[in-house]
Amino acid sequence: MSVTASPPSVRSFTLSRSPRGIPRFRMTVRSSVVSVAPILTKLQKECATPLPVLRHVADAMAADMRAGLAVDGGSDLQMILSYVDSLPTGNEKGLFYALDLGGTNFRVLRVQLGGKDERVVATEFDQVSIPQELMFGTSEELFDFIASGLAKFAKKEGGKYHLPRGRKREIGFTFSFPVKQTSVDSGILIKWTKGFAVSGTAGKDVVACLNEAMQRQGLDMQVSALVNDTVGTLAGARYWDDDVMVAVILGTGTNACYVECVDAIPKLKGHNSTSGRTIINTEWGAFSNGLPLTQFDREMDAESINPGEQIFEKTISGMYLGEIVRRVLVKMAEAGDLFGESVPEKLSTPFVLRTPDICAMQQDNSQDLVDVESILYDVVGLKSNLNARKIVLEVCDTIVKRGGRLAGAGIVGILQKMEEESKGLIYGKRTVVAMDGGLYEHFSQYRSYLQDAVTELLGSEISKNVVIEHTKDGSGIGAALLAASNSKYEHDF
Ligand code: BGC
């Protein structure tokens, strides 16, 4: 963006365009815009992610991974052992359930697996949104809600699904919060993230919490695998493609897991893995080293329910992008009369502007930006002229671009660490990063910024080998597959 010299009351504003971004335009704006211009310029400067910044983030991610593998608490990244040492082979057979708690929705799924030839014979799922009050309630209330949803779903099991006589139904439980695993089917909640503040769960085994709730419901099922959503996604994607080595979630929250050699995990004591490999849940949302942050990020963090935590997540994930934009708009509304005389009450409400609104605004191709106009008015109560709408789009683009590019740098950090360990086995062949989450799925602009950063960092040749593949609902089937491979009953797969 450049602001050209002109009389104080009317200025010429040239907004430059990102390659696939907002159309290039030149416009004439009034004095109020002059007062927001420095805010926008400063924002763009502080959020910039040129190659050296991306490189620093990728290097720091790799270094933090190493430090977290050396000793528990060695870095921001917890590098949690998943106890998943072998990934699905395709031979898995039988009826398995999956339960997925991780964001605004809770999902239950059943799948009948038919082995190498038949693969997924049948699958069904149900989705329930989590009432807001349960996110701030007690542990018992939340787990009772989950267990009752599971009980209702299990009752509807029909003819295509078959459970051998004398067996309990087995569950793969996807629990998408930082958990210190104590085995493949147990783990202690370290802390809640993504706006959950349920009392009485941190420090407890979440499988025990679920078992108690299932007992209260009279539901006789058992958890055979407790997995993070990244681990479920990796397992689900690997079922179809042997080249999958990394899984990333970019949704409400964010995280990544990958396949690690046990020899590269100094903190791993007394854990034997027959495959010589194991899946590590990085919990990269807690990464913070060298991120380009602004006053808006710092204020949002300070007012959050987990200040000082999950800084990478707060910079790149779906829960926060809309809120950062809202904070910038508040500052702009206070600084000038760009949006009218006063700051509307709606605009002052935290989290009222959501990332899907940002996405919808960025997809407005109309000449007068009519969608932007109605979103600004309906969601945050802002009356806007065309100039104001264009500035809002620049703000959105700045925040989305930073998020997508930093996510790309994080992915390269993981690949870099893996390549250093096993020269040629990552960059020298096809390597698939399985990706899930609504932010990545629905936000094409974010996706292309992410891909641009990966290509810039790896160069065009190596990046041809790195395939980022969207795997919708990989984590549900993946958790069921891990329940199968960790079944309590004798099996021949
Ligand atoms: C959690 C992770 C999870 C990620 C994506 C983060 O807030 O800490 O465990 O994998 O969100 O759902």
XYZ file of C-alpha atoms and ligand atoms in Angstrom:
505
model
C 0.000 0.000 0.000
C 1.219 3.505 -0.618
C -0.209 6.805 0.392
C 0.712 9.529 -2.075
C 1.253 13.111 -1.052
C -1.815 15.293 -1.589
C -3.801 17.957 0.240
C -4.608 17.039 3.833
C -8.317 16.546 3.433
C -8.362 14.365 0.314
C -5.746 11.761 -0.392
C -5.046 9.270 -3.057
C -4.769 5.730 -1.733
C -3.266 2.942 -3.762
C -3.897 -0.497 -2.419
C -1.680 -3.047 -4.050
C -2.935 -6.514 -4.673
C -1.625 -9.838 -3.495
C -1.335 -12.317 -6.406
C -4.697 -13.984 -5.822
C -6.050 -11.345 -3.532
C -8.182 -8.319 -3.688
C -8.371 -6.419 -6.996
C -5.926 -3.604 -7.421
C -7.644 -0.274 -7.026
C -6.949 3.350 -6.606
C -9.348 5.519 -4.762
C -9.907 8.888 -3.398
C -10.632 9.082 0.265
C -11.472 11.742 2.773
C -9.607 12.954 5.779
C -10.915 10.227 8.102
C -9.013 7.702 6.046
C -5.859 9.687 6.503
C -6.067 8.930 10.192
C -6.532 5.199 9.614
C -3.789 5.004 6.991
C -0.961 4.863 9.550
C -2.817 2.107 11.433
C -3.042 0.019 8.279
C 0.555 0.709 7.268
C 1.849 -0.241 10.719
C -0.296 -3.393 10.749
C 1.009 -4.492 7.359
C 4.590 -3.822 8.404
C 4.301 -5.738 11.659
C 2.467 -8.687 10.098
C 4.832 -9.021 7.144
C 6.230 -12.495 6.567
C 9.041 -12.154 4.029
C 11.246 -15.173 3.403
C 13.724 -14.500 6.271
C 10.838 -14.403 8.775
C 9.404 -17.651 7.377
C 12.834 -19.244 7.484
C 13.333 -18.190 11.077
C 9.948 -19.671 12.048
C 10.661 -22.973 10.260
C 14.124 -23.242 11.887
C 12.776 -22.329 15.326
C 9.970 -24.889 14.966
C 12.528 -27.615 14.161
C 14.768 -26.533 17.066
C 11.833 -26.441 19.523
C 10.769 -29.913 18.370
C 14.226 -31.232 19.144
C 14.294 -29.553 22.569
C 10.834 -30.938 23.406
C 11.923 -34.454 22.421
C 15.005 -34.239 24.633
C 13.176 -33.673 27.885
C 9.602 -32.982 29.009
C 9.198 -29.212 29.301
C 12.318 -28.642 27.132
C 10.500 -26.147 24.900
C 7.098 -24.601 24.166
C 6.300 -27.740 22.177
C 5.264 -30.615 24.411
C 6.086 -33.285 21.807
C 3.671 -35.769 23.368
C 4.169 -39.513 22.882
C 0.991 -40.945 21.383
C 1.819 -44.613 22.096
C 0.714 -45.227 18.517
C 3.649 -47.136 17.046
C 1.989 -48.751 14.083
C -0.358 -47.187 11.615
C -3.274 -48.906 9.878
C -2.356 -51.448 7.246
C -5.723 -51.928 5.566
C -6.178 -55.394 7.085
C -8.316 -54.179 10.003
C -11.642 -55.983 10.374
C -14.755 -55.665 12.514
C -17.151 -53.115 13.997
C -15.615 -50.100 15.735
C -16.879 -46.800 17.092
C -15.242 -43.392 17.193
C -16.048 -40.480 19.412
C -14.700 -37.053 18.590
C -14.568 -34.114 20.989
C -12.503 -31.173 19.959
C -14.347 -28.038 19.032
C -17.808 -26.682 18.732
C -19.175 -30.051 17.604
C -19.073 -33.505 19.046
C -19.263 -36.436 16.628
C -19.936 -40.140 16.926
C -19.227 -42.623 14.200
C -19.398 -46.354 13.605
C -17.593 -48.238 10.915
C -17.603 -51.834 9.737
C -14.145 -52.664 8.441
C -13.753 -55.489 5.966
C -9.971 -55.969 5.636
C -7.748 -55.474 2.574
C -10.350 -56.295 -0.058
C -13.508 -54.780 1.342
C -11.985 -51.908 3.334
C -14.777 -49.671 4.708
C -17.908 -51.812 4.348
C -20.254 -49.321 5.995
C -20.029 -46.166 8.032
C -22.493 -43.838 9.750
C -22.087 -40.773 11.889
C -23.983 -38.252 13.945
C -22.980 -34.739 14.906
C -24.213 -32.651 17.803
C -23.140 -29.114 18.591
C -21.870 -28.574 22.120
C -24.081 -26.139 24.032
C -22.053 -23.061 24.949
C -22.758 -23.479 28.673
C -21.145 -26.933 28.686
C -17.842 -25.368 27.613
C -17.845 -23.513 30.933
C -19.571 -26.139 33.082
C -18.297 -29.094 35.069
C -16.441 -32.120 33.807
C -19.330 -34.422 34.753
C -21.837 -32.358 32.784
C -19.683 -32.414 29.673
C -18.915 -36.140 29.815
C -22.550 -36.996 30.604
C -23.576 -35.081 27.500
C -21.061 -37.011 25.394
C -21.978 -40.389 26.841
C -25.683 -39.791 26.325
C -25.056 -38.800 22.672
C -23.043 -41.972 22.230
C -25.757 -44.081 23.888
C -28.463 -42.684 21.568
C -26.280 -43.326 18.532
C -25.326 -46.880 19.604
C -29.017 -47.783 19.979
C -29.582 -47.075 16.283
C -27.027 -49.684 15.157
C -28.574 -51.493 12.206
C -28.098 -54.597 10.079
C -24.839 -53.828 8.271
C -22.885 -53.760 11.510
C -21.828 -56.915 13.203
C -20.298 -57.427 16.641
C -18.975 -60.924 17.414
C -20.719 -62.577 20.339
C -19.285 -61.928 23.796
C -17.468 -58.738 22.849
C -17.945 -55.186 24.009
C -18.134 -52.425 21.454
C -14.736 -50.735 21.205
C -14.191 -47.014 20.809
C -11.432 -44.860 19.380
C -11.749 -41.664 21.402
C -10.487 -38.545 19.644
C -9.925 -35.914 22.290
C -8.439 -32.816 20.703
C -6.803 -31.061 23.605
C -3.302 -31.413 25.077
C -3.247 -34.750 26.903
C -0.255 -36.426 28.491
C -0.766 -39.962 27.282
C 0.025 -42.648 29.834
C -0.736 -45.491 27.419
C -2.555 -45.847 24.116
C -5.885 -45.919 25.974
C -5.363 -43.452 28.799
C -4.125 -39.909 29.260
C -4.282 -36.924 31.541
C -5.653 -33.590 30.390
C -2.915 -30.975 30.698
C -5.128 -27.953 29.979
C -8.141 -26.928 27.944
C -7.682 -24.804 24.791
C -9.964 -23.231 22.141
C -12.139 -21.387 24.648
C -13.094 -24.452 26.740
C -12.943 -23.799 30.480
C -14.560 -26.913 31.958
C -13.809 -27.310 35.653
C -12.506 -30.501 37.185
C -10.965 -32.223 34.141
C -7.398 -30.878 34.041
C -5.100 -33.358 35.782
C -7.565 -36.254 35.308
C -7.554 -39.253 32.982
C -10.099 -38.334 30.313
C -10.801 -41.992 29.516
C -11.709 -42.584 33.173
C -14.022 -39.525 32.977
C -15.711 -41.022 29.901
C -15.933 -44.509 31.464
C -17.639 -43.105 34.563
C -20.121 -41.179 32.407
C -20.804 -44.301 30.295
C -21.478 -46.237 33.481
C -23.952 -43.586 34.606
C -25.689 -44.075 31.234
C -25.587 -47.873 31.604
C -23.538 -48.057 28.404
C -21.251 -51.070 28.159
C -18.560 -49.938 25.719
C -14.794 -49.620 26.137
C -12.116 -47.233 24.918
C -9.305 -49.055 23.099
C -7.474 -45.993 21.820
C -7.300 -42.392 23.019
C -5.978 -40.151 20.267
C -5.472 -36.527 19.421
C -7.305 -35.400 16.253
C -3.974 -34.992 14.444
C -3.100 -38.618 15.226
C -6.549 -39.779 14.087
C -6.096 -37.809 10.858
C -2.662 -39.341 10.245
C -4.032 -42.848 10.809
C -7.106 -42.228 8.630
C -5.025 -40.843 5.769
C -2.351 -43.548 6.035
C -5.060 -46.193 5.593
C -5.330 -45.053 1.968
C -1.849 -43.722 1.269
C 1.503 -45.061 2.539
C 3.307 -41.766 1.894
C 1.444 -39.872 4.635
C 4.028 -38.821 7.244
C 2.558 -35.689 8.823
C -0.961 -34.571 9.778
C -2.033 -31.002 10.454
C -5.290 -29.573 11.759
C -6.223 -26.029 10.795
C -9.680 -25.413 12.183
C -10.919 -23.726 15.339
C -7.548 -24.682 16.824
C -4.372 -25.959 15.261
C -1.849 -28.744 15.786
C 0.422 -31.182 13.959
C 1.734 -34.692 14.465
C 4.278 -36.744 12.534
C 6.068 -40.072 12.347
C 9.291 -40.013 14.394
C 12.128 -42.566 14.779
C 12.322 -43.755 18.386
C 16.105 -43.246 18.302
C 15.512 -39.517 17.895
C 13.519 -39.242 21.151
C 15.972 -38.974 24.074
C 13.151 -38.525 26.624
C 11.615 -41.839 25.622
C 12.666 -44.208 28.346
C 11.601 -47.827 28.528
C 9.118 -47.563 25.671
C 9.648 -50.274 23.094
C 8.341 -49.883 19.606
C 8.565 -52.902 17.324
C 8.364 -50.668 14.253
C 11.179 -48.397 15.499
C 8.844 -45.476 14.932
C 6.154 -43.709 16.845
C 3.744 -40.823 16.320
C 4.535 -37.599 18.120
C 1.803 -35.064 18.839
C 3.737 -31.777 18.709
C 1.016 -29.504 20.191
C 2.493 -26.805 17.956
C -0.280 -24.373 18.920
C 1.937 -23.443 21.879
C 4.863 -22.414 19.639
C 5.859 -18.754 20.044
C 9.435 -18.236 18.911
C 9.974 -15.208 16.636
C 6.382 -14.746 15.494
C 5.530 -11.371 13.984
C 2.977 -10.075 16.503
C 1.131 -6.793 16.915
C -0.479 -4.826 19.708
C -3.800 -6.451 18.653
C -2.436 -9.956 19.207
C -0.953 -9.008 22.549
C -4.164 -7.428 23.775
C -6.274 -10.361 22.605
C -3.905 -12.753 24.363
C -3.896 -10.732 27.584
C -7.712 -10.758 27.704
C -8.033 -14.452 26.803
C -8.790 -17.245 29.259
C -5.268 -18.608 28.701
C -2.922 -15.590 28.537
C 0.618 -16.330 27.396
C -0.423 -19.725 26.021
C -1.147 -21.069 22.522
C 0.418 -18.072 20.773
C 0.886 -19.812 17.385
C -2.721 -21.006 17.600
C -3.874 -17.461 18.400
C -2.009 -16.160 15.321
C -3.005 -18.715 12.687
C -6.174 -20.597 13.644
C -9.858 -20.119 12.868
C -10.967 -19.213 16.349
C -8.874 -16.038 16.369
C -8.454 -14.531 12.862
C -11.844 -12.780 12.940
C -11.211 -11.464 16.437
C -7.847 -9.940 15.468
C -9.522 -8.169 12.530
C -12.277 -6.910 14.843
C -9.707 -5.403 17.172
C -8.026 -3.573 14.297
C -11.404 -2.229 13.159
C -12.178 -0.955 16.663
C -8.910 0.976 16.647
C -9.688 2.372 13.185
C -13.235 3.309 14.200
C -11.899 5.116 17.255
C -9.215 6.918 15.285
C -11.378 8.528 12.639
C -14.883 8.765 11.286
C -14.246 6.114 8.666
C -17.300 4.190 9.830
C -19.326 7.097 11.179
C -19.083 9.163 14.328
C -19.094 6.520 17.013
C -17.940 2.943 17.560
C -21.022 0.680 17.317
C -21.716 -1.452 20.351
C -21.729 -4.635 18.310
C -18.195 -3.980 17.099
C -17.071 -3.787 20.711
C -18.232 -7.341 21.429
C -15.301 -9.785 21.542
C -15.425 -12.609 18.974
C -18.554 -11.211 17.268
C -16.694 -11.108 13.944
C -15.880 -14.667 13.035
C -13.363 -16.125 10.612
C -16.142 -17.348 8.232
C -17.255 -13.682 7.968
C -13.721 -12.714 6.961
C -13.728 -15.508 4.395
C -17.093 -14.394 2.978
C -15.880 -10.791 2.737
C -12.717 -11.837 0.918
C -14.787 -13.770 -1.595
C -16.893 -10.756 -2.545
C -16.133 -10.039 -6.210
C -18.837 -7.422 -6.728
C -17.873 -3.954 -7.909
C -19.366 -2.214 -4.871
C -18.442 -4.933 -2.374
C -22.069 -5.462 -1.453
C -21.390 -8.584 0.639
C -18.713 -6.761 2.598
C -21.188 -3.943 3.172
C -23.898 -6.219 4.522
C -21.551 -8.305 6.686
C -20.071 -5.175 8.228
C -23.533 -3.821 8.930
C -25.228 -7.042 10.077
C -22.400 -8.510 12.117
C -20.592 -5.532 13.621
C -23.064 -2.694 13.029
C -20.726 -0.689 10.787
C -22.083 1.579 8.072
C -19.439 1.768 5.386
C -18.746 3.555 2.140
C -16.778 1.845 -0.599
C -13.469 3.247 0.618
C -14.025 1.950 4.108
C -14.942 -1.484 2.745
C -11.730 -1.615 0.732
C -9.696 -0.791 3.792
C -11.488 -3.498 5.777
C -10.551 -5.974 3.050
C -6.912 -4.925 3.309
C -7.014 -5.550 7.049
C -8.548 -9.013 6.506
C -5.993 -9.858 3.849
C -3.103 -8.824 6.110
C -4.232 -11.076 8.962
C -5.171 -14.033 6.732
C -1.922 -13.797 4.798
C 0.164 -13.811 7.964
C -1.781 -16.799 9.316
C -1.550 -18.884 6.144
C 2.136 -18.157 5.578
C 3.104 -18.912 9.176
C 1.175 -22.191 9.034
C 3.163 -23.050 5.886
C 6.423 -22.225 7.680
C 5.387 -24.491 10.573
C 4.840 -27.387 8.172
C 8.257 -26.835 6.604
C 9.779 -26.791 10.121
C 8.418 -30.285 10.743
C 9.563 -31.606 7.356
C 12.990 -30.056 7.920
C 13.355 -31.834 11.264
C 12.307 -35.153 9.698
C 14.662 -34.701 6.742
C 17.617 -33.929 9.024
C 16.978 -37.234 10.811
C 16.558 -39.346 7.703
C 18.361 -37.725 4.792
C 16.497 -38.091 1.509
C 13.551 -39.966 2.985
C 11.382 -36.870 3.133
C 12.464 -34.443 0.427
C 13.768 -37.131 -1.926
C 10.432 -38.835 -2.466
C 6.692 -38.106 -2.378
C 5.730 -37.059 1.159
C 2.117 -36.388 2.050
C 0.921 -33.949 4.707
C -2.674 -34.904 5.582
C -4.685 -31.820 6.387
C -8.037 -31.444 8.104
C -10.037 -28.582 9.607
C -12.600 -26.050 8.452
C -10.181 -23.151 8.096
C -8.122 -25.007 5.506
C -11.133 -26.611 3.884
C -13.263 -23.519 3.364
C -10.798 -20.661 3.051
C -9.143 -20.785 -0.368
C -7.206 -17.569 0.192
C -5.648 -18.936 3.373
C -4.829 -22.204 1.593
C -3.006 -20.477 -1.204
C -0.984 -18.304 1.177
C 0.018 -21.463 3.042
C 1.056 -23.198 -0.169
C 2.996 -20.110 -1.355
C 5.040 -20.120 1.849
C 5.830 -23.846 1.547
C 6.976 -23.364 -2.058
C 9.042 -20.282 -1.211
C 10.799 -22.092 1.605
C 11.428 -25.415 -0.102
C 11.976 -24.172 -3.641
C 9.964 -25.370 -6.596
C 11.771 -28.718 -7.079
C 11.488 -30.091 -3.513
C 8.032 -28.683 -2.997
C 6.787 -30.817 -5.901
C 7.432 -33.839 -3.676
C 5.526 -32.397 -0.733
C 1.821 -32.965 -1.225
C -0.602 -31.238 1.127
C -3.808 -33.242 0.910
C -7.127 -32.395 2.442
C -8.555 -35.469 4.179
C -12.073 -34.741 5.260
C -13.115 -36.678 8.346
C -9.876 -38.609 8.437
C -9.769 -38.290 12.206
C -13.057 -40.167 12.864
C -12.253 -43.193 10.722
C -8.629 -42.931 11.853
C -9.605 -43.220 15.529
C -11.804 -46.244 14.737
C -8.879 -47.820 12.856
C -6.601 -47.263 15.842
C -9.227 -48.817 18.106
C -9.085 -51.815 15.761
C -5.304 -52.121 15.778
C -5.259 -51.726 19.568
C -8.276 -53.971 20.123
C -8.500 -55.702 23.510
C -9.514 -58.873 21.720
C -7.333 -61.262 19.827
C -7.066 -60.360 16.168
C -5.054 -61.393 13.140
C -4.528 -58.019 11.463
C -5.300 -28.542 20.857
C -4.784 -29.730 20.094
C -5.671 -30.016 18.900
C -5.846 -28.763 18.065
C -6.736 -28.968 16.848
C -5.528 -27.362 19.928
O -6.132 -26.306 20.629
O -4.384 -28.155 21.873
O -4.699 -30.865 20.931
O -5.095 -31.048 18.144
O -6.392 -27.730 18.853
O -8.001 -29.409 17.179
